Amino acid sequence: MFKIAYGAGHNNATSNGIPKSLDPNGTNEWILNDRVARYFAQAAKAYPEVELLRVDDPAGLEPTVLKTRVDKANAWGADFFLSIHHNAGINGGTGGGLVAFSYAEGGKAAQYRDAIYDACMAYGGIRGDRWKGTLTENFYVLRTTNMPAVLMEYGFMDSQTDVPIILQDAYAMAMARATMEAIARVAGLESGGEELPLLTLPALKLGATGDTVKALQYLLLGYGYSLEPYGADGDFGQLTQTVLKAFQKVKNLPVDGVTTSDTWKALLGV
């Protein structure tokens, strides 16, 4: 058996969350982390050789004691450790994206890290501009585990660009399944043949409204297009359609003003 210890970073009482200016519910980080963790456990079922140990409290009530989590993984003899997080630090700006950490370069952990990052990006992950996508860091869970360990930040909770995307259930599912696929590939595990789908985002067009339209608009703004005087207002009007068509033309896509799968992939940098 290949033993994976995993956990959602923080807990439901202490974690910070998405600013209410970006999410009226103020969804906290642990809820986002827990959702990815649960989908990760589902994805692992496709691999008969995988055994899982969740090292945090699935109810999010127990205090976050990193030593306890690491000790559980070490005592169990895990073959791999995954710590699931979402980032912050943009303070309401744009940009952010996925960041994957290992303790050092050149070892097995870095191999897992790079594979997870690449797989997540291929399945619709958010390409960031704040940091390099793969980094090393002296985090406790990376330094003190006896097995290769990776800490994943699946997007920035205070980014205008990232928030409308990381709030979507489909995004959490895609990231969890891509993460498991990458681990399996590095570990040489065989799946039950289940094909992992790409992240499915809606085909937005003229007249659409809502947070996903805001995500589209922030992405277009990030490419240097102007949406003045409206900005990212969540309303897919004539201006947004015109700008999207301009983007599609530059990317040699069908110029139809609709966010097809290929258009979303171009916007997300996949």
PDB file of N, CA and C in Angstrom, residues 184-231:
ATOM      1  N   ALA A 184       0.067  10.112  -7.766  1.00  0.00           N
ATOM      2  CA  ALA A 184       0.070   8.748  -8.300  1.00  0.00           C
ATOM      3  C   ALA A 184       1.100   8.578  -9.407  1.00  0.00           C
ATOM      4  N   ARG A 185       1.239   9.573 -10.236  1.00  0.00           N
ATOM      5  CA  ARG A 185       2.192   9.484 -11.343  1.00  0.00           C
ATOM      6  C   ARG A 185       3.627   9.381 -10.818  1.00  0.00           C
ATOM      7  N   VAL A 186       3.962  10.212  -9.845  1.00  0.00           N
ATOM      8  CA  VAL A 186       5.324  10.173  -9.295  1.00  0.00           C
ATOM      9  C   VAL A 186       5.562   8.867  -8.549  1.00  0.00           C
ATOM     10  N   ALA A 187       4.537   8.392  -7.836  1.00  0.00           N
ATOM     11  CA  ALA A 187       4.685   7.175  -7.036  1.00  0.00           C
ATOM     12  C   ALA A 187       4.548   5.901  -7.867  1.00  0.00           C
ATOM     13  N   GLY A 188       4.154   6.035  -9.134  1.00  0.00           N
ATOM     14  CA  GLY A 188       3.994   4.862  -9.986  1.00  0.00           C
ATOM     15  C   GLY A 188       2.764   4.047  -9.667  1.00  0.00           C
ATOM     16  N   LEU A 189       1.667   4.707  -9.258  1.00  0.00           N
ATOM     17  CA  LEU A 189       0.445   4.014  -8.882  1.00  0.00           C
ATOM     18  C   LEU A 189      -0.485   3.889 -10.078  1.00  0.00           C
ATOM     19  N   GLU A 190      -1.209   2.805 -10.148  1.00  0.00           N
ATOM     20  CA  GLU A 190      -2.169   2.577 -11.214  1.00  0.00           C
ATOM     21  C   GLU A 190      -3.563   2.945 -10.720  1.00  0.00           C
ATOM     22  N   SER A 191      -4.306   3.642 -11.561  1.00  0.00           N
ATOM     23  CA  SER A 191      -5.675   4.013 -11.203  1.00  0.00           C
ATOM     24  C   SER A 191      -6.648   2.978 -11.734  1.00  0.00           C
ATOM     25  N   GLY A 192      -7.908   3.173 -11.370  1.00  0.00           N
ATOM     26  CA  GLY A 192      -8.956   2.297 -11.869  1.00  0.00           C
ATOM     27  C   GLY A 192      -9.431   2.685 -13.254  1.00  0.00           C
ATOM     28  N   GLY A 193      -8.689   3.602 -13.912  1.00  0.00           N
ATOM     29  CA  GLY A 193      -9.019   3.992 -15.264  1.00  0.00           C
ATOM     30  C   GLY A 193      -9.938   5.193 -15.362  1.00  0.00           C
ATOM     31  N   GLU A 194     -10.255   5.829 -14.241  1.00  0.00           N
ATOM     32  CA  GLU A 194     -11.134   6.992 -14.274  1.00  0.00           C
ATOM     33  C   GLU A 194     -10.398   8.184 -14.868  1.00  0.00           C
ATOM     34  N   GLU A 195     -11.005   8.833 -15.831  1.00  0.00           N
ATOM     35  CA  GLU A 195     -10.391   9.984 -16.493  1.00  0.00           C
ATOM     36  C   GLU A 195     -10.707  11.260 -15.724  1.00  0.00           C
ATOM     37  N   LEU A 196      -9.686  12.074 -15.474  1.00  0.00           N
ATOM     38  CA  LEU A 196      -9.879  13.325 -14.757  1.00  0.00           C
ATOM     39  C   LEU A 196     -10.348  14.414 -15.715  1.00  0.00           C
ATOM     40  N   PRO A 197     -11.477  15.054 -15.414  1.00  0.00           N
ATOM     41  CA  PRO A 197     -11.959  16.112 -16.306  1.00  0.00           C
ATOM     42  C   PRO A 197     -11.238  17.417 -16.062  1.00  0.00           C
ATOM     43  N   LEU A 198     -11.183  18.244 -17.072  1.00  0.00           N
ATOM     44  CA  LEU A 198     -10.716  19.608 -16.889  1.00  0.00           C
ATOM     45  C   LEU A 198     -11.732  20.388 -16.079  1.00  0.00           C
ATOM     46  N   LEU A 199     -11.254  21.413 -15.396  1.00  0.00           N
ATOM     47  CA  LEU A 199     -12.167  22.316 -14.710  1.00  0.00           C
ATOM     48  C   LEU A 199     -13.176  22.866 -15.714  1.00  0.00           C
ATOM     49  N   THR A 200     -14.449  22.749 -15.379  1.00  0.00           N
ATOM     50  CA  THR A 200     -15.500  23.245 -16.249  1.00  0.00           C
ATOM     51  C   THR A 200     -16.022  24.569 -15.721  1.00  0.00           C
ATOM     52  N   LEU A 201     -15.791  25.622 -16.448  1.00  0.00           N
ATOM     53  CA  LEU A 201     -16.327  26.932 -16.121  1.00  0.00           C
ATOM     54  C   LEU A 201     -17.408  27.281 -17.142  1.00  0.00           C
ATOM     55  N   PRO A 202     -18.383  28.078 -16.744  1.00  0.00           N
ATOM     56  CA  PRO A 202     -19.538  28.314 -17.615  1.00  0.00           C
ATOM     57  C   PRO A 202     -19.206  29.112 -18.863  1.00  0.00           C
ATOM     58  N   ALA A 203     -19.990  28.878 -19.910  1.00  0.00           N
ATOM     59  CA  ALA A 203     -19.861  29.633 -21.164  1.00  0.00           C
ATOM     60  C   ALA A 203     -20.601  30.958 -20.998  1.00  0.00           C
ATOM     61  N   LEU A 204     -19.889  31.967 -20.550  1.00  0.00           N
ATOM     62  CA  LEU A 204     -20.486  33.277 -20.320  1.00  0.00           C
ATOM     63  C   LEU A 204     -20.637  34.025 -21.637  1.00  0.00           C
ATOM     64  N   LYS A 205     -21.700  34.788 -21.725  1.00  0.00           N
ATOM     65  CA  LYS A 205     -21.920  35.606 -22.915  1.00  0.00           C
ATOM     66  C   LYS A 205     -22.703  36.858 -22.532  1.00  0.00           C
ATOM     67  N   LEU A 206     -22.977  37.683 -23.513  1.00  0.00           N
ATOM     68  CA  LEU A 206     -23.680  38.945 -23.304  1.00  0.00           C
ATOM     69  C   LEU A 206     -24.950  38.717 -22.479  1.00  0.00           C
ATOM     70  N   GLY A 207     -25.076  39.502 -21.395  1.00  0.00           N
ATOM     71  CA  GLY A 207     -26.240  39.397 -20.533  1.00  0.00           C
ATOM     72  C   GLY A 207     -26.003  38.623 -19.256  1.00  0.00           C
ATOM     73  N   ALA A 208     -24.900  37.864 -19.174  1.00  0.00           N
ATOM     74  CA  ALA A 208     -24.596  37.110 -17.960  1.00  0.00           C
ATOM     75  C   ALA A 208     -24.216  38.063 -16.827  1.00  0.00           C
ATOM     76  N   THR A 209     -24.472  37.624 -15.600  1.00  0.00           N
ATOM     77  CA  THR A 209     -24.111  38.408 -14.422  1.00  0.00           C
ATOM     78  C   THR A 209     -23.563  37.485 -13.347  1.00  0.00           C
ATOM     79  N   GLY A 210     -22.901  38.074 -12.356  1.00  0.00           N
ATOM     80  CA  GLY A 210     -22.469  37.296 -11.200  1.00  0.00           C
ATOM     81  C   GLY A 210     -20.973  37.284 -10.995  1.00  0.00           C
ATOM     82  N   ASP A 211     -20.556  36.493  -9.989  1.00  0.00           N
ATOM     83  CA  ASP A 211     -19.152  36.465  -9.579  1.00  0.00           C
ATOM     84  C   ASP A 211     -18.237  35.895 -10.651  1.00  0.00           C
ATOM     85  N   THR A 212     -18.731  34.926 -11.437  1.00  0.00           N
ATOM     86  CA  THR A 212     -17.866  34.362 -12.471  1.00  0.00           C
ATOM     87  C   THR A 212     -17.611  35.390 -13.566  1.00  0.00           C
ATOM     88  N   VAL A 213     -18.581  36.251 -13.827  1.00  0.00           N
ATOM     89  CA  VAL A 213     -18.351  37.352 -14.769  1.00  0.00           C
ATOM     90  C   VAL A 213     -17.284  38.287 -14.205  1.00  0.00           C
ATOM     91  N   LYS A 214     -17.351  38.550 -12.893  1.00  0.00           N
ATOM     92  CA  LYS A 214     -16.305  39.370 -12.271  1.00  0.00           C
ATOM     93  C   LYS A 214     -14.934  38.742 -12.466  1.00  0.00           C
ATOM     94  N   ALA A 215     -14.853  37.417 -12.280  1.00  0.00           N
ATOM     95  CA  ALA A 215     -13.570  36.730 -12.473  1.00  0.00           C
ATOM     96  C   ALA A 215     -13.061  36.941 -13.886  1.00  0.00           C
ATOM     97  N   LEU A 216     -13.955  36.793 -14.861  1.00  0.00           N
ATOM     98  CA  LEU A 216     -13.597  37.031 -16.261  1.00  0.00           C
ATOM     99  C   LEU A 216     -13.085  38.457 -16.442  1.00  0.00           C
ATOM    100  N   GLN A 217     -13.784  39.413 -15.881  1.00  0.00           N
ATOM    101  CA  GLN A 217     -13.404  40.818 -16.055  1.00  0.00           C
ATOM    102  C   GLN A 217     -12.061  41.114 -15.405  1.00  0.00           C
ATOM    103  N   TYR A 218     -11.823  40.562 -14.215  1.00  0.00           N
ATOM    104  CA  TYR A 218     -10.530  40.785 -13.563  1.00  0.00           C
ATOM    105  C   TYR A 218      -9.392  40.154 -14.367  1.00  0.00           C
ATOM    106  N   LEU A 219      -9.658  38.999 -14.969  1.00  0.00           N
ATOM    107  CA  LEU A 219      -8.640  38.374 -15.804  1.00  0.00           C
ATOM    108  C   LEU A 219      -8.327  39.248 -17.022  1.00  0.00           C
ATOM    109  N   LEU A 220      -9.346  39.793 -17.633  1.00  0.00           N
ATOM    110  CA  LEU A 220      -9.136  40.680 -18.782  1.00  0.00           C
ATOM    111  C   LEU A 220      -8.376  41.938 -18.366  1.00  0.00           C
ATOM    112  N   LEU A 221      -8.723  42.495 -17.214  1.00  0.00           N
ATOM    113  CA  LEU A 221      -7.984  43.651 -16.702  1.00  0.00           C
ATOM    114  C   LEU A 221      -6.522  43.298 -16.478  1.00  0.00           C
ATOM    115  N   GLY A 222      -6.284  42.065 -15.989  1.00  0.00           N
ATOM    116  CA  GLY A 222      -4.916  41.627 -15.752  1.00  0.00           C
ATOM    117  C   GLY A 222      -4.096  41.525 -17.020  1.00  0.00           C
ATOM    118  N   TYR A 223      -4.759  41.324 -18.159  1.00  0.00           N
ATOM    119  CA  TYR A 223      -4.061  41.289 -19.447  1.00  0.00           C
ATOM    120  C   TYR A 223      -3.884  42.681 -20.042  1.00  0.00           C
ATOM    121  N   GLY A 224      -4.312  43.705 -19.292  1.00  0.00           N
ATOM    122  CA  GLY A 224      -4.078  45.078 -19.725  1.00  0.00           C
ATOM    123  C   GLY A 224      -5.218  45.725 -20.481  1.00  0.00           C
ATOM    124  N   TYR A 225      -6.352  45.043 -20.589  1.00  0.00           N
ATOM    125  CA  TYR A 225      -7.501  45.632 -21.268  1.00  0.00           C
ATOM    126  C   TYR A 225      -8.231  46.601 -20.336  1.00  0.00           C
ATOM    127  N   SER A 226      -8.891  47.576 -20.898  1.00  0.00           N
ATOM    128  CA  SER A 226      -9.642  48.556 -20.124  1.00  0.00           C
ATOM    129  C   SER A 226     -11.134  48.238 -20.154  1.00  0.00           C
ATOM    130  N   LEU A 227     -11.765  48.326 -18.995  1.00  0.00           N
ATOM    131  CA  LEU A 227     -13.209  48.172 -18.891  1.00  0.00           C
ATOM    132  C   LEU A 227     -13.850  49.442 -18.330  1.00  0.00           C
ATOM    133  N   GLU A 228     -13.146  50.533 -18.478  1.00  0.00           N
ATOM    134  CA  GLU A 228     -13.685  51.814 -18.010  1.00  0.00           C
ATOM    135  C   GLU A 228     -14.884  52.225 -18.872  1.00  0.00           C
ATOM    136  N   PRO A 229     -15.918  52.809 -18.238  1.00  0.00           N
ATOM    137  CA  PRO A 229     -15.971  53.281 -16.843  1.00  0.00           C
ATOM    138  C   PRO A 229     -16.567  52.278 -15.876  1.00  0.00           C
ATOM    139  N   TYR A 230     -16.834  51.036 -16.323  1.00  0.00           N
ATOM    140  CA  TYR A 230     -17.586  50.102 -15.490  1.00  0.00           C
ATOM    141  C   TYR A 230     -16.699  49.271 -14.559  1.00  0.00           C
ATOM    142  N   GLY A 231     -15.519  48.908 -15.043  1.00  0.00           N
ATOM    143  CA  GLY A 231     -14.657  48.046 -14.240  1.00  0.00           C
ATOM    144  C   GLY A 231     -15.219  46.637 -14.140  1.00  0.00           C
TER     145      GLY A 231
END
